[in-house]
Tab-separated table of C-alpha atoms and ligand atoms in Angstrom:
chain	number	residue	atom	x	y	z
E	1390	UNK	CA	90.161	84.976	-136.351
E	1391	UNK	CA	88.550	81.780	-137.623
E	1392	UNK	CA	85.809	82.051	-140.222
E	1393	UNK	CA	83.099	79.424	-139.939
E	1394	UNK	CA	80.502	78.958	-142.632
E	1395	UNK	CA	77.553	76.650	-143.105
E	1396	UNK	CA	78.368	74.253	-145.925
E	1397	UNK	CA	75.265	72.925	-147.699
E	1398	UNK	CA	77.348	69.916	-148.814
E	1399	UNK	CA	77.860	68.851	-145.199
E	1400	UNK	CA	74.750	70.459	-143.696
E	1401	UNK	CA	76.860	71.946	-140.902
E	1402	UNK	CA	79.045	74.883	-139.992
E	1403	UNK	CA	82.679	74.269	-140.849
E	1404	UNK	CA	85.899	76.166	-140.309
E	1405	UNK	CA	86.734	77.842	-143.605
E	1406	UNK	CA	90.096	76.706	-144.868
E	1407	UNK	CA	90.836	77.859	-148.422
E	1408	UNK	CA	92.559	75.609	-150.953
E	1409	UNK	CA	95.098	78.394	-151.530
E	1410	UNK	CA	95.093	81.263	-148.993
E	1411	UNK	CA	97.030	83.285	-151.564
E	1412	UNK	CA	93.978	83.218	-153.831
E	1413	UNK	CA	90.618	82.619	-152.173
E	1414	UNK	CA	88.128	81.904	-154.942
E	1415	UNK	CA	84.360	82.393	-154.923
E	1416	UNK	CA	81.748	81.910	-157.657
E	1417	UNK	CA	78.162	83.148	-157.332
E	1418	UNK	CA	75.448	82.505	-159.926
E	1419	UNK	CA	74.442	85.847	-161.384
E	1420	UNK	CA	71.378	87.233	-163.128
E	1421	UNK	CA	69.694	86.239	-166.348
E	1422	UNK	CA	69.457	89.646	-167.972
E	1423	UNK	CA	66.026	90.128	-169.516
E	1424	UNK	CA	64.267	92.355	-166.956
E	1425	UNK	CA	64.859	94.473	-163.865
E	1426	UNK	CA	66.257	92.545	-160.888
E	1427	UNK	CA	63.598	91.986	-158.238
E	1428	UNK	CA	64.383	92.387	-154.564
E	1429	UNK	CA	64.710	88.603	-154.169
E	1430	UNK	CA	67.519	88.675	-156.761
E	1431	UNK	CA	69.198	91.390	-154.706
E	1432	UNK	CA	69.461	89.147	-151.657
E	1433	UNK	CA	72.314	86.885	-152.858
E	1434	UNK	CA	74.102	89.988	-154.162
E	1435	UNK	CA	74.032	91.648	-150.732
E	1436	UNK	CA	74.789	88.430	-148.826
E	1437	UNK	CA	77.814	87.469	-150.927
E	1438	UNK	CA	78.976	91.087	-151.008
E	1439	UNK	CA	79.263	90.957	-147.215
E	1440	UNK	CA	81.195	87.687	-147.497
E	1441	UNK	CA	83.452	89.186	-150.188
E	1442	UNK	CA	84.256	92.156	-147.919
E	1443	UNK	CA	84.999	89.789	-145.041
E	1444	UNK	CA	87.279	87.554	-147.154
E	1445	UNK	CA	89.157	90.604	-148.421
E	1446	UNK	CA	89.690	91.685	-144.846
E	1447	UNK	CA	90.829	88.235	-143.681
E	1448	UNK	CA	93.067	87.327	-146.632
E	1449	UNK	CA	93.906	90.726	-148.156
E	1450	UNK	CA	92.109	92.382	-151.068
E	1451	UNK	CA	94.630	91.064	-153.587
E	1452	UNK	CA	94.114	87.493	-152.422
E	1453	UNK	CA	90.423	87.067	-153.190
E	1454	UNK	CA	88.826	86.447	-156.581
E	1455	UNK	CA	85.062	86.855	-156.794
E	1456	UNK	CA	83.350	85.783	-160.006
E	1457	UNK	CA	79.661	86.447	-160.675
E	1458	UNK	CA	78.397	85.609	-164.135
E	1459	UNK	CA	75.858	87.199	-166.409
E	1460	UNK	CA	73.556	84.785	-168.219
E	1461	UNK	CA	72.906	86.471	-171.544
E	1462	UNK	CA	71.547	83.517	-173.521
E	1463	UNK	CA	68.216	82.085	-172.380
E	1464	UNK	CA	64.641	81.424	-173.559
E	1465	UNK	CA	63.298	84.297	-171.469
E	1466	UNK	CA	65.764	86.681	-173.104
E	1467	UNK	CA	64.746	85.549	-176.602
E	1468	UNK	CA	61.060	85.913	-175.808
E	1469	UNK	CA	61.435	89.375	-174.253
E	1470	UNK	CA	63.607	90.721	-177.086
E	1471	UNK	CA	61.059	89.491	-179.634
E	1472	UNK	CA	58.178	91.010	-177.657
E	1473	UNK	CA	59.922	94.382	-177.404
E	1474	UNK	CA	61.163	94.283	-180.984
E	1475	UNK	CA	64.772	94.892	-179.966
E	1476	UNK	CA	67.877	92.833	-180.621
E	1477	UNK	CA	69.001	90.362	-177.981
E	1478	UNK	CA	72.218	92.299	-177.542
E	1479	UNK	CA	70.341	95.568	-176.949
E	1480	UNK	CA	68.125	93.921	-174.344
E	1481	UNK	CA	70.946	92.176	-172.473
E	1482	UNK	CA	73.204	95.274	-172.508
E	1483	UNK	CA	70.438	97.540	-171.238
E	1484	UNK	CA	69.412	95.071	-168.524
E	1485	UNK	CA	72.983	94.422	-167.396
E	1486	UNK	CA	73.631	98.182	-167.085
E	1487	UNK	CA	70.460	98.598	-165.028
E	1488	UNK	CA	71.508	95.660	-162.847
E	1489	UNK	CA	74.860	97.297	-162.128
E	1490	UNK	CA	73.240	100.630	-161.261
E	1491	UNK	CA	70.739	98.943	-158.924
E	1492	UNK	CA	73.348	96.812	-157.162
E	1493	UNK	CA	75.683	99.796	-156.706
E	1494	UNK	CA	72.793	101.681	-155.109
E	1495	UNK	CA	72.486	98.791	-152.656
E	1496	UNK	CA	76.135	99.285	-151.717
E	1497	UNK	CA	77.423	96.139	-153.451
E	1498	UNK	CA	80.989	96.078	-154.748
E	1499	UNK	CA	81.551	94.801	-158.262
E	1500	UNK	CA	82.891	91.257	-158.445
E	1501	UNK	CA	86.477	90.948	-159.711
E	1502	UNK	CA	85.317	89.166	-162.856
E	1503	UNK	CA	81.870	89.229	-164.439
E	1504	UNK	CA	81.951	86.729	-167.292
E	1505	UNK	CA	79.178	86.614	-169.869
E	1506	UNK	CA	77.887	83.293	-171.092
E	1507	UNK	CA	77.970	84.286	-174.773
E	1508	UNK	CA	81.675	85.041	-174.472
E	1509	UNK	CA	82.430	81.506	-173.244
E	1510	UNK	CA	80.769	79.321	-175.858
E	1511	UNK	CA	84.143	77.839	-176.888
E	1512	UNK	CA	84.895	76.783	-173.292
E	1513	UNK	CA	81.429	75.239	-172.953
E	1514	UNK	CA	81.818	73.246	-176.168
E	1515	UNK	CA	85.237	71.971	-175.096
E	1516	UNK	CA	83.822	70.830	-171.779
E	1517	UNK	CA	80.867	69.131	-173.476
E	1518	UNK	CA	83.237	67.232	-175.781
E	1519	UNK	CA	85.317	66.127	-172.800
E	1520	UNK	CA	82.186	64.835	-171.072
E	1521	UNK	CA	81.195	62.844	-174.171
E	1522	UNK	CA	84.744	61.464	-174.530
E	1523	UNK	CA	84.715	60.350	-170.902
E	1524	UNK	CA	81.366	58.581	-171.260
E	1525	UNK	CA	79.392	61.056	-169.147
E	1526	UNK	CA	77.390	62.588	-172.004
E	1527	UNK	CA	75.837	61.479	-175.294
E	1528	UNK	CA	74.479	62.963	-178.494
E	1529	UNK	CA	70.786	62.482	-179.332
E	1530	UNK	CA	68.736	64.236	-182.025
E	1531	UNK	CA	70.898	67.355	-182.188
E	1532	UNK	CA	71.155	67.552	-178.403
E	1533	UNK	CA	73.989	66.664	-176.088
E	1534	UNK	CA	72.749	65.267	-172.782
E	1535	UNK	CA	74.500	64.599	-169.528
E	1536	UNK	CA	74.195	60.921	-168.628
E	1537	UNK	CA	73.138	61.231	-164.981
E	1538	UNK	CA	73.376	57.502	-164.027
E	1539	UNK	CA	77.031	57.614	-165.210
E	1540	UNK	CA	77.864	59.651	-162.135
E	1541	UNK	CA	77.511	57.560	-159.009
E	1542	UNK	CA	77.712	60.541	-156.636
E	1543	UNK	CA	74.915	62.496	-158.384
E	1544	UNK	CA	72.500	64.020	-155.860
E	1545	UNK	CA	75.078	64.510	-153.106
E	1546	UNK	CA	74.455	68.230	-152.633
E	1547	UNK	CA	70.672	68.071	-152.517
E	1548	UNK	CA	70.760	64.625	-150.848
E	1549	UNK	CA	68.446	62.971	-153.303
E	1550	UNK	CA	68.935	59.489	-154.668
E	1551	UNK	CA	68.560	58.812	-158.360
E	1552	UNK	CA	65.654	56.459	-157.593
E	1553	UNK	CA	63.760	59.186	-155.695
E	1554	UNK	CA	64.385	61.685	-158.451
E	1555	UNK	CA	63.267	59.329	-161.188
E	1556	UNK	CA	60.124	58.426	-159.261
E	1557	UNK	CA	59.355	62.140	-158.889
E	1558	UNK	CA	60.138	63.053	-162.497
E	1559	UNK	CA	57.261	64.103	-164.687
E	1560	UNK	CA	55.862	61.380	-166.939
E	1561	UNK	CA	56.450	63.363	-170.076
E	1562	UNK	CA	60.146	62.801	-170.711
E	1563	UNK	CA	61.710	63.788	-174.032
E	1564	UNK	CA	61.977	60.543	-176.071
E	1565	UNK	CA	65.663	61.057	-176.904
E	1566	UNK	CA	66.689	60.923	-173.214
E	1567	UNK	CA	68.190	57.663	-171.971
E	1568	UNK	CA	67.179	58.478	-168.405
E	1569	UNK	CA	64.464	60.814	-167.166
E	1570	UNK	CA	67.027	62.761	-165.122
E	1571	UNK	CA	69.485	63.373	-167.974
E	1572	UNK	CA	69.822	67.096	-168.616
E	1573	UNK	CA	70.704	69.237	-171.599
E	1574	UNK	CA	74.262	70.419	-172.213
E	1575	UNK	CA	73.600	71.609	-175.763
E	1576	UNK	CA	70.404	71.914	-177.802
E	1577	UNK	CA	69.357	72.889	-181.319
E	1578	UNK	CA	68.415	76.553	-181.803
E	1579	UNK	CA	65.040	77.365	-183.280
E	1580	UNK	CA	64.992	79.856	-186.105
E	1581	UNK	CA	65.561	83.398	-184.892
E	1582	UNK	CA	67.284	82.211	-181.724
E	1583	UNK	CA	70.986	82.827	-181.109
E	1584	UNK	CA	73.041	79.914	-182.415
E	1585	UNK	CA	76.627	78.743	-182.661
E	1586	UNK	CA	78.280	75.870	-184.552
E	1587	UNK	CA	77.601	72.756	-182.463
E	1588	UNK	CA	80.125	70.477	-180.748
E	1589	UNK	CA	80.433	66.669	-181.174
E	1590	UNK	CA	79.942	66.674	-184.946
E	1591	UNK	CA	76.309	67.844	-184.763
E	1592	UNK	CA	75.529	69.459	-188.132
E	1593	UNK	CA	72.864	71.990	-187.137
E	1594	UNK	CA	73.776	75.021	-185.077
E	1595	UNK	CA	72.687	75.158	-181.473
E	1596	UNK	CA	73.114	76.809	-178.085
E	1597	UNK	CA	74.230	75.762	-174.623
E	1598	UNK	CA	72.063	74.659	-171.709
E	1599	UNK	CA	72.050	76.842	-168.601
E	1600	UNK	CA	74.037	74.623	-166.215
E	1601	UNK	CA	77.083	74.178	-168.460
E	1602	UNK	CA	77.552	77.953	-168.577
E	1603	UNK	CA	78.463	78.161	-164.903
E	1604	UNK	CA	80.713	75.078	-164.991
E	1605	UNK	CA	82.664	76.427	-167.969
E	1606	UNK	CA	82.975	79.990	-166.644
E	1607	UNK	CA	83.987	78.817	-163.164
E	1608	UNK	CA	86.691	76.571	-164.671
E	1609	UNK	CA	88.009	79.351	-166.902
E	1610	UNK	CA	88.248	81.995	-164.176
E	1611	UNK	CA	88.737	80.002	-160.963
E	1612	UNK	CA	90.137	76.625	-162.023
E	1613	UNK	CA	88.891	73.038	-161.772
E	1614	UNK	CA	88.278	73.314	-158.032
E	1615	UNK	CA	87.758	76.420	-155.935
E	1616	UNK	CA	86.634	77.473	-152.475
E	1617	UNK	CA	83.105	78.835	-152.326
E	1618	UNK	CA	80.119	78.502	-154.622
E	1619	UNK	CA	77.032	80.531	-153.752
E	1620	UNK	CA	73.499	81.308	-154.833
E	1621	UNK	CA	69.907	81.233	-153.653
E	1622	UNK	CA	68.552	78.089	-152.011
E	1623	UNK	CA	66.330	77.417	-155.053
E	1624	UNK	CA	69.452	76.769	-157.122
E	1625	UNK	CA	70.579	73.792	-155.014
E	1626	UNK	CA	68.629	71.448	-157.246
E	1627	UNK	CA	68.889	71.009	-160.147
E	1628	UNK	CA	71.271	73.851	-161.088
E	1629	UNK	CA	74.061	73.360	-158.569
E	1630	UNK	CA	73.717	69.580	-158.548
E	1631	UNK	CA	74.189	69.650	-162.317
E	1632	UNK	CA	77.119	72.071	-162.146
E	1633	UNK	CA	78.832	69.659	-159.748
E	1634	UNK	CA	78.122	66.673	-162.011
E	1635	UNK	CA	79.520	68.416	-165.103
E	1636	UNK	CA	82.615	69.851	-163.435
E	1637	UNK	CA	83.578	66.800	-161.419
E	1638	UNK	CA	83.090	64.416	-164.337
E	1639	UNK	CA	84.906	66.656	-166.840
E	1640	UNK	CA	87.905	67.284	-164.567
E	1641	UNK	CA	87.949	63.966	-162.634
E	1642	UNK	CA	87.903	65.820	-159.328
E	1643	UNK	CA	86.350	64.849	-155.992
E	1644	UNK	CA	84.780	68.284	-155.596
E	1645	UNK	CA	83.848	71.303	-157.684
E	1646	UNK	CA	83.795	73.790	-154.796
E	1647	UNK	CA	84.793	73.034	-151.229
E	1648	UNK	CA	81.971	75.068	-149.622
E	1649	UNK	CA	78.475	75.561	-151.022
E	1650	UNK	CA	76.515	78.441	-149.542
E	1651	UNK	CA	72.851	79.241	-150.106
E	1652	UNK	CA	70.774	82.213	-149.074
E	1653	UNK	CA	67.185	81.743	-147.942
E	1654	UNK	CA	64.247	83.141	-149.881
E	1655	UNK	CA	62.782	86.596	-149.637
E	1656	UNK	CA	59.046	87.151	-149.372
E	1657	UNK	CA	57.042	90.375	-149.314
E	1658	UNK	CA	54.664	91.386	-146.503
E	1659	UNK	CA	54.325	87.729	-145.479
E	1660	UNK	CA	53.596	86.359	-148.931
E	1661	UNK	CA	55.627	84.688	-151.651
E	1662	UNK	CA	56.583	87.347	-154.169
E	1663	UNK	CA	54.938	86.736	-157.509
E	1664	UNK	CA	53.669	88.698	-160.461
E	1665	UNK	CA	50.216	87.138	-160.158
E	1666	UNK	CA	49.839	88.229	-156.523
E	1667	UNK	CA	50.769	91.776	-157.564
E	1668	UNK	CA	53.439	92.013	-154.852
E	1669	UNK	CA	56.389	91.692	-157.194
E	1670	UNK	CA	58.858	94.520	-156.521
E	1671	UNK	CA	61.954	95.361	-158.509
E	1672	UNK	CA	64.954	97.114	-157.015
E	1673	UNK	CA	64.431	99.865	-159.574
E	1674	UNK	CA	60.843	100.406	-158.381
E	1675	UNK	CA	62.007	100.750	-154.783
E	1676	UNK	CA	64.748	103.213	-155.620
E	1677	UNK	CA	63.266	105.227	-158.466
E	1678	UNK	CA	59.471	105.053	-158.332
E	1679	UNK	CA	56.661	105.615	-155.832
E	1680	UNK	CA	55.344	102.030	-156.000
E	1681	UNK	CA	56.148	101.113	-152.382
E	1682	UNK	CA	54.613	103.432	-149.774
E	1683	UNK	CA	54.144	106.194	-152.359
E	1684	UNK	CA	57.801	107.251	-152.238
E	1685	UNK	CA	61.375	106.373	-153.205
E	1686	UNK	CA	63.655	104.555	-150.784
E	1687	UNK	CA	67.376	104.960	-150.213
E	1688	UNK	CA	69.416	101.950	-151.343
E	1689	UNK	CA	71.086	101.827	-147.949
E	1690	UNK	CA	67.765	101.300	-146.176
E	1691	UNK	CA	67.081	98.367	-148.514
E	1692	UNK	CA	70.524	96.937	-147.744
E	1693	UNK	CA	70.021	97.396	-144.014
E	1694	UNK	CA	66.699	95.533	-144.182
E	1695	UNK	CA	68.472	92.641	-145.916
E	1696	UNK	CA	71.114	92.515	-143.179
E	1697	UNK	CA	68.627	92.361	-140.310
E	1698	UNK	CA	67.873	88.693	-141.055
E	1699	UNK	CA	70.484	85.933	-141.093
E	1700	UNK	CA	71.197	84.978	-144.703
E	1701	UNK	CA	70.034	81.377	-144.347
E	1702	UNK	CA	66.656	82.342	-142.880
E	1703	UNK	CA	63.712	83.356	-145.028
E	1704	UNK	CA	63.324	87.138	-144.953
E	1705	UNK	CA	60.040	89.010	-144.889
E	1706	UNK	CA	60.531	92.276	-146.750
E	1707	UNK	CA	58.074	94.904	-145.490
E	1708	UNK	CA	57.490	98.617	-145.843
E	1709	UNK	CA	57.572	98.824	-142.051
E	1710	UNK	CA	61.107	97.363	-142.042
E	1711	UNK	CA	62.180	99.991	-144.596
E	1712	UNK	CA	60.755	102.794	-142.452
E	1713	UNK	CA	62.565	101.456	-139.385
E	1714	UNK	CA	65.851	101.044	-141.284
E	1715	UNK	CA	65.639	104.613	-142.544
E	1716	UNK	CA	64.938	105.933	-139.048
E	1717	UNK	CA	67.907	104.022	-137.700
E	1718	UNK	CA	70.196	105.500	-140.359
E	1719	UNK	CA	68.845	108.960	-139.453
E	1720	UNK	CA	69.741	108.419	-135.802
E	1721	UNK	CA	73.237	107.261	-136.759
E	1722	UNK	CA	73.611	110.369	-138.932
E	1723	UNK	CA	72.843	112.578	-135.936
E	1724	UNK	CA	75.447	110.751	-133.864
E	1725	UNK	CA	78.257	111.134	-136.374
E	1726	UNK	CA	77.365	114.795	-136.891
E	1727	UNK	CA	77.464	115.313	-133.133
E	1728	UNK	CA	80.818	113.580	-132.716
E	1729	UNK	CA	82.142	114.929	-136.040
E	1730	UNK	CA	83.323	111.499	-137.145
E	1731	UNK	CA	84.822	111.144	-140.594
E	1732	UNK	CA	84.478	107.788	-142.335
E	1733	UNK	CA	87.414	106.072	-144.005
E	1734	UNK	CA	86.562	103.633	-146.744
E	1735	UNK	CA	89.138	100.998	-145.771
E	1736	UNK	CA	88.108	100.923	-142.115
E	1737	UNK	CA	88.930	97.715	-140.272
E	1738	UNK	CA	85.916	96.071	-138.635
E	1739	UNK	CA	85.693	96.509	-134.857
E	1740	UNK	CA	86.219	93.243	-132.969
E	1741	UNK	CA	82.554	92.507	-132.165
E	1742	UNK	CA	81.627	92.987	-135.817
E	1743	UNK	CA	84.395	90.724	-137.123
E	1744	UNK	CA	83.433	88.041	-134.602
E	1745	UNK	CA	79.777	88.167	-135.622
E	1746	UNK	CA	80.559	87.963	-139.338
E	1747	UNK	CA	83.066	85.134	-138.832
E	1748	UNK	CA	80.225	83.176	-137.252
E	1749	UNK	CA	78.596	82.175	-140.552
E	1750	UNK	CA	77.924	85.806	-141.538
E	1751	UNK	CA	75.745	86.511	-138.526
E	1752	UNK	CA	74.561	89.957	-139.611
E	1753	UNK	CA	71.786	90.263	-136.974
E	1754	UNK	CA	74.507	89.818	-134.324
E	1755	UNK	CA	76.667	92.327	-136.214
E	1756	UNK	CA	73.848	94.884	-136.143
E	1757	UNK	CA	73.377	94.284	-132.419
E	1758	UNK	CA	77.019	95.387	-132.039
E	1759	UNK	CA	76.222	98.553	-134.018
E	1760	UNK	CA	73.246	99.259	-131.745
E	1761	UNK	CA	75.535	98.940	-128.717
E	1762	UNK	CA	78.074	101.361	-130.250
E	1763	UNK	CA	75.257	103.813	-130.989
E	1764	UNK	CA	74.020	103.625	-127.379
E	1765	UNK	CA	77.509	104.395	-126.080
E	1766	UNK	CA	77.961	107.184	-128.617
E	1767	UNK	CA	74.663	108.710	-127.481
E	1768	UNK	CA	75.989	108.930	-123.964
E	1769	UNK	CA	78.997	110.866	-125.206
E	1770	UNK	CA	81.552	108.190	-126.129
E	1771	UNK	CA	83.319	109.426	-129.275
E	1772	UNK	CA	85.342	106.208	-129.647
E	1773	UNK	CA	82.050	104.280	-129.849
E	1774	UNK	CA	80.821	106.681	-132.532
E	1775	UNK	CA	83.987	105.917	-134.489
E	1776	UNK	CA	83.335	102.172	-134.108
E	1777	UNK	CA	79.783	102.666	-135.332
E	1778	UNK	CA	81.049	104.387	-138.451
E	1779	UNK	CA	83.797	101.820	-139.068
E	1780	UNK	CA	81.409	98.903	-138.570
E	1781	UNK	CA	78.755	100.387	-140.841
E	1782	UNK	CA	81.340	101.202	-143.511
E	1783	UNK	CA	82.587	97.633	-143.376
E	1784	UNK	CA	79.022	96.358	-143.861
E	1785	UNK	CA	78.695	98.507	-146.976
E	1786	UNK	CA	76.399	101.065	-145.311
E	1787	UNK	CA	78.382	104.089	-146.479
E	1788	UNK	CA	78.124	106.889	-143.861
E	1789	UNK	CA	78.600	109.504	-146.594
E	1790	UNK	CA	75.022	108.656	-147.577
E	1791	UNK	CA	73.461	108.940	-144.120
E	1792	UNK	CA	71.023	111.768	-143.573
E	1793	UNK	CA	69.102	112.940	-140.564
E	1794	UNK	CA	65.832	114.847	-140.958
E	1795	UNK	CA	67.707	118.093	-140.289
E	1796	UNK	CA	70.211	117.305	-143.019
E	1797	UNK	CA	67.347	116.573	-145.410
E	1798	UNK	CA	65.955	120.041	-144.708
E	1799	UNK	CA	69.378	121.552	-145.267
E	1800	UNK	CA	69.717	119.676	-148.536
E	1801	UNK	CA	66.261	120.739	-149.684
E	1802	UNK	CA	67.244	124.306	-148.835
E	1803	UNK	CA	70.462	123.943	-150.814
E	1804	UNK	CA	68.632	122.443	-153.761
E	1805	UNK	CA	66.059	125.253	-153.789
E	1806	UNK	CA	67.289	128.277	-151.798
E	1807	UNK	CA	64.360	130.446	-152.917
E	1808	UNK	CA	61.829	127.974	-151.574
E	1809	UNK	CA	63.802	127.639	-148.343
E	1810	UNK	CA	63.926	131.431	-147.866
E	1811	UNK	CA	60.173	131.682	-148.501
E	1812	UNK	CA	59.454	128.896	-145.987
E	1813	UNK	CA	61.639	130.514	-143.316
E	1814	UNK	CA	59.912	133.868	-143.908
E	1815	UNK	CA	56.428	132.340	-143.551
E	1816	UNK	CA	57.450	130.441	-140.412
E	1817	UNK	CA	58.751	133.673	-138.848
E	1818	UNK	CA	55.493	135.446	-139.788
E	1819	UNK	CA	53.472	132.621	-138.248
E	1820	UNK	CA	55.422	132.781	-134.991
E	1821	UNK	CA	54.890	136.552	-134.920
E	1822	UNK	CA	51.143	136.110	-135.566
E	1823	UNK	CA	50.920	133.591	-132.741
E	1824	UNK	CA	52.851	135.963	-130.472
E	1825	UNK	CA	50.238	138.629	-131.281
E	1826	UNK	CA	47.479	136.062	-130.595
E	1827	UNK	CA	46.295	136.511	-134.193
E	1828	UNK	CA	45.253	132.854	-134.456
E	1829	UNK	CA	43.409	133.141	-137.762
E	1830	UNK	CA	46.469	134.669	-139.446
E	1831	UNK	CA	48.723	131.968	-137.911
E	1832	UNK	CA	46.411	129.239	-139.261
E	1833	UNK	CA	46.244	130.894	-142.675
E	1834	UNK	CA	50.050	130.869	-142.906
E	1835	UNK	CA	50.188	127.235	-141.797
E	1836	UNK	CA	47.688	126.293	-144.521
E	1837	UNK	CA	49.756	128.160	-147.069
E	1838	UNK	CA	52.852	126.192	-146.063
E	1839	UNK	CA	50.949	122.891	-146.168
E	1840	UNK	CA	49.759	123.744	-149.657
E	1841	UNK	CA	53.424	124.203	-150.637
E	1842	UNK	CA	54.084	120.599	-149.545
E	1843	UNK	CA	55.812	121.611	-146.310
E	1844	UNK	CA	55.394	119.582	-143.138
E	1845	UNK	CA	55.729	121.692	-139.963
E	1846	UNK	CA	56.918	120.349	-136.645
E	1847	UNK	CA	56.333	122.588	-133.608
E	1848	UNK	CA	58.264	122.008	-130.406
E	1849	UNK	CA	58.930	124.017	-127.274
E	1850	UNK	CA	62.593	124.757	-126.676
E	1851	UNK	CA	63.155	123.156	-123.233
E	1852	UNK	CA	65.593	125.847	-122.071
E	1853	UNK	CA	63.858	129.023	-123.341
E	1854	UNK	CA	60.273	127.732	-123.308
E	1855	UNK	CA	59.768	129.366	-126.719
E	1856	UNK	CA	57.990	127.737	-129.644
E	1857	UNK	CA	60.357	126.542	-132.358
E	1858	UNK	CA	59.237	125.262	-135.711
E	1859	UNK	CA	61.207	122.970	-137.966
E	1860	UNK	CA	60.100	121.835	-141.384
E	1861	UNK	CA	60.624	119.260	-144.067
E	1862	UNK	CA	59.446	118.663	-147.595
E	1863	UNK	CA	56.636	116.115	-147.806
J	2176	AMP	P1	67.443	84.022	-161.293
J	2176	AMP	O1	67.649	85.244	-162.138
J	2176	AMP	O2	66.023	83.629	-161.079
J	2176	AMP	O3	68.326	82.864	-161.718
J	2176	AMP	O4	67.943	84.394	-159.837
J	2176	AMP	C1	69.179	85.044	-159.571
J	2176	AMP	C2	69.529	84.815	-158.124
J	2176	AMP	O5	68.501	85.318	-157.258
J	2176	AMP	C3	69.677	83.348	-157.742
J	2176	AMP	O6	70.778	83.211	-156.845
J	2176	AMP	C4	68.372	83.019	-157.062
J	2176	AMP	O7	68.508	81.958	-156.149
J	2176	AMP	C5	68.099	84.311	-156.332
J	2176	AMP	N1	66.668	84.509	-156.007
J	2176	AMP	C6	65.628	84.515	-156.870
J	2176	AMP	N2	64.449	84.758	-156.222
J	2176	AMP	C7	64.774	84.933	-154.919
J	2176	AMP	C8	64.010	85.235	-153.732
J	2176	AMP	N3	62.676	85.445	-153.759
J	2176	AMP	N4	64.669	85.318	-152.560
J	2176	AMP	C9	66.010	85.143	-152.492
J	2176	AMP	N5	66.796	84.868	-153.569
J	2176	AMP	C10	66.192	84.764	-154.770
J	2177	ZN	ZN1	75.211	78.844	-161.794
């Protein structure tokens, strides 16, 4: 099956043809670790996780290398560590561990390699020296700057000309820059900031710029050219444009990556997510606190919400969408319980799913296939139930974590058998009171259950006509 992906470089969908099918290589810009990842940061993780799973299926798990870096040197990190009175290392380690826990909860696989910027300073310095030697960078006042006009093709990814960019540049340009667009490869460290011996004969110690990190780590782990480079759409310019400039000029190559893929932005309840608007939500808050809707949400529901919108479209993240995703998972749980389907982790994707994903990761179309399987399973088709489970497993929506309302009750009962026994006893007493038309006693028992945080659901059994009461914890 042919995989087609939208290549930002070409602005069109192209057939994916790897440089070396024996080793398909993908690099995705990872987090700067100073604070919890917000749900916007989770979007590229989920999107490229789906692509990673698809590539592993198409080329074999041993023939794909996925690299996602950790940026652990940055102004924001320095400022946060100082504010919290902890060392930079403590802050970055703690944040990286939290990031891993959050992304696992969203069903994301770990990348094959997760390089840290601070462990690649030598590679960055070597690349900077190469760029200076080749006339693409220069030293000025303790900085090393990339000489943007030295690269004729600069701006190709974001389709901007140097003239446009210069006209749009802010008036206040650092005096040591030869051109307003020149960007930092290396800069002096202020006191208290992390620092390393500088390249290019600069006496004072310094630290790398952000863009060179990705170029150096991609080269080290994937080579001078590779297949796919991904990230959020905001990174197209300047970050990815600058990565391309550095890598192509250092290695004298016509490309850095063959395909550039960008996910659209995520907004919350119709508004741009920002701290000042008070609608800023971290993954941790969704999973572990009551901030959204007064309750915690399962990671799988968050993942499912992400998959309902095509990755290149903007996504509106809402509480309503979470509720719907959770309900859908509950209905799937009932179906697999009914058909007694067992999930296998290495399930192959059913045809309709593979076709949808091979069409530029069309996850809404993929979910439509899951809805169709669920409909067939509901009308008794066990093979369709199996497809539903295989498709969901492939999408990273692990069926072992699906729960229906009934299963939640069973789990609550398992977690607290005494409470469960008490609830069952009170429900039986209430049914008896109603049978004896002792309405005040029946109401009193209901109030007692409500006070215990129990939600009662009364329904008539259609075959016996008797009242049956189920319950759940609020
Ligand atoms: P940052 O830590 O800001 O460099 O972002 C890490 C990743 O998250 C990058 O790929 C960004 O493009 C992406 N990202 C940041 N904010 C959002 C958002 N609101 N929606 C989608 N992706 C985002
Ligand atoms: Zn990057």
